[in-house]
CSV table of C-alpha atoms in Angstrom, one decimal:
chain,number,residue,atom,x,y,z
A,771,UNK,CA,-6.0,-4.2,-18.0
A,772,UNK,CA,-6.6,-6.7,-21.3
A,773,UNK,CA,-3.4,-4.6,-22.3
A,774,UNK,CA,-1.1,-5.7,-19.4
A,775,UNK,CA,-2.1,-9.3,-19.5
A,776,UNK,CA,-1.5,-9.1,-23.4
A,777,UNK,CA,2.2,-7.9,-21.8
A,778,UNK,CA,2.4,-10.5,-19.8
A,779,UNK,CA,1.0,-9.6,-16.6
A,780,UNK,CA,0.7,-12.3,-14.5
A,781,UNK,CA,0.3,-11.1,-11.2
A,782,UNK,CA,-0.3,-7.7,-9.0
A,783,UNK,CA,-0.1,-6.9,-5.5
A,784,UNK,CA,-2.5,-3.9,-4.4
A,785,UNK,CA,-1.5,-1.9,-1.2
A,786,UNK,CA,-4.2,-1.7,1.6
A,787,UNK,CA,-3.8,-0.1,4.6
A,788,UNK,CA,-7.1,-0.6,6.4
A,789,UNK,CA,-10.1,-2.3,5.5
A,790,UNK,CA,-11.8,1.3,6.5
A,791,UNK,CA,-11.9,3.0,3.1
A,792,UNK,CA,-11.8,6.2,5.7
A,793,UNK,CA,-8.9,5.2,7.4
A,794,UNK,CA,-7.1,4.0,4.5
A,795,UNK,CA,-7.6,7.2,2.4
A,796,UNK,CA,-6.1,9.0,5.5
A,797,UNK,CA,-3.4,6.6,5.9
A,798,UNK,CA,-2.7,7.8,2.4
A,799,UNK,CA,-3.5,11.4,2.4
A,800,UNK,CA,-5.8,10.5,-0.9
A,801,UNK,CA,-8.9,10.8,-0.7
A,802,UNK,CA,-11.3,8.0,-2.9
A,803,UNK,CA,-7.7,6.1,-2.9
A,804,UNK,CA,-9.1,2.8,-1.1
A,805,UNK,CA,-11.8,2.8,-4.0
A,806,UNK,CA,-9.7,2.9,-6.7
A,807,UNK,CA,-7.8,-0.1,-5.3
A,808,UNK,CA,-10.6,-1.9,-4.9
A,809,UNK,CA,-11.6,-1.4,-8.0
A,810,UNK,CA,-8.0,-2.4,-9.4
A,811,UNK,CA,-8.7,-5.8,-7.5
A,812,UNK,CA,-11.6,-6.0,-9.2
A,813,UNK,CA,-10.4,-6.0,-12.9
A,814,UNK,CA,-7.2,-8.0,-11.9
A,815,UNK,CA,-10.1,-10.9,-11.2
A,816,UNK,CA,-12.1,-10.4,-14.1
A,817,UNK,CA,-8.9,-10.7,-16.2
A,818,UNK,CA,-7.3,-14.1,-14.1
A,819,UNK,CA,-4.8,-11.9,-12.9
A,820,UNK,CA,-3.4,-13.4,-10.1
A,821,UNK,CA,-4.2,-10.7,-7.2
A,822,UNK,CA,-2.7,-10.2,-3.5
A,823,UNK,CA,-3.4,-7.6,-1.2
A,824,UNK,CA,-0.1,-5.7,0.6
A,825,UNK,CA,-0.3,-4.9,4.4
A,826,UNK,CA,1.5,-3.5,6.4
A,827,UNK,CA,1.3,-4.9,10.3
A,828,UNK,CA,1.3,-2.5,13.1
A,829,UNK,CA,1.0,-1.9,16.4
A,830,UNK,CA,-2.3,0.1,15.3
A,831,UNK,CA,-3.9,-3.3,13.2
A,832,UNK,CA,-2.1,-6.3,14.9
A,833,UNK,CA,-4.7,-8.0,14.8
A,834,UNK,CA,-8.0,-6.8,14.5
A,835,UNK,CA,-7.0,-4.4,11.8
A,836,UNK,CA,-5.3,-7.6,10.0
A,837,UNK,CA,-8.2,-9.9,10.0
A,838,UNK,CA,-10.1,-7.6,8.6
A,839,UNK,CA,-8.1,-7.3,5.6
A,840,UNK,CA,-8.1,-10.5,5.3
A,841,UNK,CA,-11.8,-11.1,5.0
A,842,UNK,CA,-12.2,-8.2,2.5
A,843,UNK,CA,-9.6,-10.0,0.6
A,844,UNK,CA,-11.9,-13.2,0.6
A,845,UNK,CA,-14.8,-11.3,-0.3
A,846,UNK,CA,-12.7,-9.7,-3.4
A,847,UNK,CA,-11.5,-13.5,-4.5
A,848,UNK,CA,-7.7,-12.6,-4.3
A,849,UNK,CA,-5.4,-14.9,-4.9
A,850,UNK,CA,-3.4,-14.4,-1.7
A,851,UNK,CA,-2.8,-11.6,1.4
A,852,UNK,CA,1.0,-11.0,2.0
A,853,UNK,CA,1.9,-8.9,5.3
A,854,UNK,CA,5.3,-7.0,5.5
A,855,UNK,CA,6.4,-6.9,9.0
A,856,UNK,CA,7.6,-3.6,9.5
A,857,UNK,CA,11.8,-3.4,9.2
A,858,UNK,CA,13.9,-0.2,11.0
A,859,UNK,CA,15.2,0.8,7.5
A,860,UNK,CA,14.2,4.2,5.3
A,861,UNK,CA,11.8,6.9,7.2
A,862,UNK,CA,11.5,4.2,10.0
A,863,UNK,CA,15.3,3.7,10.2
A,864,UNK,CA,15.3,6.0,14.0
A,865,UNK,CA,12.0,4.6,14.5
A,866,UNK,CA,12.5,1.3,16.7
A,867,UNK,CA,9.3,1.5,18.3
A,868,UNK,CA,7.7,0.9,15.1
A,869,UNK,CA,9.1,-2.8,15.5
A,870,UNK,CA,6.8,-5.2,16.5
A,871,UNK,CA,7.5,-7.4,19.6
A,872,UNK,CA,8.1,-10.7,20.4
A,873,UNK,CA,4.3,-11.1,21.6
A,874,UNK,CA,2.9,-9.0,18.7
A,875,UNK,CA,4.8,-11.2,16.1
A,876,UNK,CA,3.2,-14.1,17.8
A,877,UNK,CA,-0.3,-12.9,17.5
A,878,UNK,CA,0.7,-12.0,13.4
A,879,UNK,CA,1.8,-15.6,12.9
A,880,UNK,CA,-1.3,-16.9,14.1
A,881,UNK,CA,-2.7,-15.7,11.2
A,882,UNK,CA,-0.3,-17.4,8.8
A,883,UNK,CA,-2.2,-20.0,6.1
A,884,UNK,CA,0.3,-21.9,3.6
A,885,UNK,CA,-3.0,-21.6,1.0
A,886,UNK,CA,-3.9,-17.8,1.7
A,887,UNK,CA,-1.8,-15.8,4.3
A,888,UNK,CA,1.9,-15.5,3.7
A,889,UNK,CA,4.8,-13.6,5.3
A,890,UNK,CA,8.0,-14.0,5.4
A,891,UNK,CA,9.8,-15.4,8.7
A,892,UNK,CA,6.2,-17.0,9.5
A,893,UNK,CA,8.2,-18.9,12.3
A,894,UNK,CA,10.1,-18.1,15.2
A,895,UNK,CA,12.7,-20.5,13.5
A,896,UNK,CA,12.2,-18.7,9.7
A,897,UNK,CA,15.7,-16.8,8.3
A,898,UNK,CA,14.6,-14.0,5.9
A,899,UNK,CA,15.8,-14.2,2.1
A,900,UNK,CA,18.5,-12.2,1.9
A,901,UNK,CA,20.4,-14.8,4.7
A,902,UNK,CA,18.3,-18.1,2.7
A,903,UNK,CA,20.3,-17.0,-0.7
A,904,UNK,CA,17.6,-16.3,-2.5
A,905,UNK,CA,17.4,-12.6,-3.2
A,906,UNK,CA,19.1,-10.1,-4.2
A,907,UNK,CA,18.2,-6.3,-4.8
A,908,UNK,CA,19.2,-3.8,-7.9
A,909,UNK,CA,18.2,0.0,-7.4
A,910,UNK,CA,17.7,1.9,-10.0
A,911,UNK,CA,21.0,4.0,-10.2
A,912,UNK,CA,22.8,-0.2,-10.4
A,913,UNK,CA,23.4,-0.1,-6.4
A,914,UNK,CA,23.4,-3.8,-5.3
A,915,UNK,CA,22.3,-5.0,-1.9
A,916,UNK,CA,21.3,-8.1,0.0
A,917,UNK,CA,17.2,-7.0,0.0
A,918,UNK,CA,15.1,-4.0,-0.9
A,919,UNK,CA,15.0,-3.2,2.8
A,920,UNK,CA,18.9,-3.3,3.5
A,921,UNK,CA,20.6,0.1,3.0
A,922,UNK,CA,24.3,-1.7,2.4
A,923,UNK,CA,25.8,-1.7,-0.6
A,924,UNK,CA,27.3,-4.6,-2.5
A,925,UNK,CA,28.5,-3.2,-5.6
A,926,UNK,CA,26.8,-1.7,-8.4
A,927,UNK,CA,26.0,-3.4,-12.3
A,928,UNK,CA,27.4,-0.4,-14.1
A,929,UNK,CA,30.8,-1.1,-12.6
A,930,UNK,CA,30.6,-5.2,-12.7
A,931,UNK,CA,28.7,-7.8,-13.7
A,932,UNK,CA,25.9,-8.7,-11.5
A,933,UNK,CA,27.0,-12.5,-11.3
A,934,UNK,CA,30.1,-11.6,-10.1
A,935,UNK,CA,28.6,-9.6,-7.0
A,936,UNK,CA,26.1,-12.5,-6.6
A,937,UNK,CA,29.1,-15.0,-6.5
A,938,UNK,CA,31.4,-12.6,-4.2
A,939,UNK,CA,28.0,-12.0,-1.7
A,940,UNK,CA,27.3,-15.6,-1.7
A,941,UNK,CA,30.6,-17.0,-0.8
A,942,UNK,CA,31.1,-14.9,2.1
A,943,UNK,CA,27.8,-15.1,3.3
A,944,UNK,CA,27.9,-16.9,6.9
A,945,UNK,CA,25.3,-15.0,8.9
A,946,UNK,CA,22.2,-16.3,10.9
A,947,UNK,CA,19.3,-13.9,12.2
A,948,UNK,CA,16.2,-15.9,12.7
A,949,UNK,CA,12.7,-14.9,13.3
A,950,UNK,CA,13.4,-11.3,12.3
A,951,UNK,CA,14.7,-9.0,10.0
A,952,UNK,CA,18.5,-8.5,10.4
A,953,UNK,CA,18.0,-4.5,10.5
A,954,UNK,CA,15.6,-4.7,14.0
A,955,UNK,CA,18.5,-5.9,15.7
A,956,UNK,CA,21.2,-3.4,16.3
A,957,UNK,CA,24.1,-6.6,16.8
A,958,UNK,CA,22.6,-8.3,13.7
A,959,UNK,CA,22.7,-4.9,12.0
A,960,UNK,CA,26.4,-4.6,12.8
A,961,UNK,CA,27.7,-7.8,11.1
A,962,UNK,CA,25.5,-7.0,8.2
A,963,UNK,CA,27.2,-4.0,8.2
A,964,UNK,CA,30.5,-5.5,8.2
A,965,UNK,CA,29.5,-8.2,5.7
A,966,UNK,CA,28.6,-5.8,2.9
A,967,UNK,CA,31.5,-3.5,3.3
A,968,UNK,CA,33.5,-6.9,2.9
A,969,UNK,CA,31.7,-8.0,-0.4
A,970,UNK,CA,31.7,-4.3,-1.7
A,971,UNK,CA,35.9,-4.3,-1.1
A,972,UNK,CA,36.1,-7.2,-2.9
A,973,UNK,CA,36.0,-9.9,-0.7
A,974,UNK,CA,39.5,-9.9,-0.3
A,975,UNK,CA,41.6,-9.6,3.3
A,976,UNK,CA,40.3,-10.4,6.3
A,977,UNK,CA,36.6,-10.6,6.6
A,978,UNK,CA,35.5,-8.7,9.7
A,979,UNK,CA,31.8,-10.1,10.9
A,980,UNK,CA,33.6,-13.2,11.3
C-alpha cells in the first residue's frame, strides 16, 4: 500500500456485495473474499487513502441489504459509499427483471447523502453522464463509447484521434433520458442506438434519432 500512494494513489473503491461476510463470499464464489476487502479498507485508511465501498442495488438488498453496507462503511471510516443501479447491458443485457422499479428506485434514493451516499441519477429529474457530457469510455482494444455500460461504438483511438470522436459525439448529442439509465428503456435504447451508429459513420448525412 505505502507503494501505491508513493504512485500516486489517491483513491480506491472496494466491491461489497453484502455486509454478511457469508453471503458476500457466496455472492462471489470466494471464500475468505469479504475479509480480504475488509482488510484492503483497512490499509486504504491507515495510508489517507481516500476509500468508497461499491454496491450493487438489488431487488435482493433494496434496502435493508443497503443500509447495512452503509453502516459497515461508517464503522470502517470510508470516505464515501457509491451504489451502481443495475443497467440491462453485459450478462444482464436479456435480463430486464434485474431492473429496479419505479418504487424500488424510490426507496434507493432515500438513502442518497450529498456528504456520504452517492449515485448517479439520485433524482427522478437526474440525466446520467454519458447524456450530461461528461464521460466518455475507452476499452482496451481503442473501442469508444458514450459510458462503460453502453455497448455502442463510437469509433476507436487506433483509427482517430480521441478529440475528434469527442467533438463528433458531442455535437450530435441531443438526447434526454432522465431518472434512468438509457439502456433500461428499450425506446431510449433505440435512439442511442441510432445516435452512435451516426457518430461512428462520421456524423455526416442525415442523423436518424432525430
Amino acid at each position: 500500500m505505502a507503494e501505491l500512494k508513493r504512485a500516486g494513489l489517491n483513491q480506491c473503491g472496494v466491491s461489497i456485495d453484502d455486509a454478511d461476510p457469508a453471503t458476500h463470499d457466496h455472492l462471489r464464489g470466494l471464500p475468505g473474499c469479504f475479509e480480504r476487502a475488509v482488510q484492503g479498507l483497512r490499509y486504504l485508511h491507515d495510508y489517507k487513502i481516500n476509500s468508497k465501498i461499491l454496491v450493487v442495488a438489488s431487488r435482493r438488498n433494496v434496502t435493508e441489504g443497503l443500509e447495512r453496507i452503509i453502516d459497515l462503511g461508517r464503522k470502517l471510516q470510508v470516505f464515501s459509499i457509491y451504489i451502481l443501479i443495475p443497467v440491462a447491458a453485459g450478462r444482464w443485457a436479456d435480463a430486464p427483471d434485474e431492473v429496479l422499479s419505479e418504487e424500488e428506485m424510490a426507496r434507493v434514493r432515500k438513502l442518497y447523502d450529498f456528504k456520504f451516499v452517492h449515485f448517479e441519477l439520485h433524482t427522478p429529474e437526474s440525466m446520467c453522464c454519458a447524456y450530461n457530457k461528461s464521460i466518455i469510455y475507452v476499452g482496451a482494444t481503442g473501442d469508444v463509447t458514450p459510458c462503460p455500460f453502453i455497448p455502442y461504438e463510437i469509433g476507436n483511438i487506433r483509427k482517430e484521434p480521441l478529440a475528434d470522436i469527442w467533438r463528433r459525439h458531442v455535437a450530435a448529442l441531443r438526447l434526454e433520458c432522465r431518472g434512468g439509465c438509457p439502456m433500461n428503456d428499450e425506446k431510449a435504447r433505440r435512439a442511442l442506438r441510432s445516435h452512435t451508429e451516426f457518430v461512428k459513420a462520421g456524423g455526416s448525412g442525415n442523423k436518424r434519432n432525430r
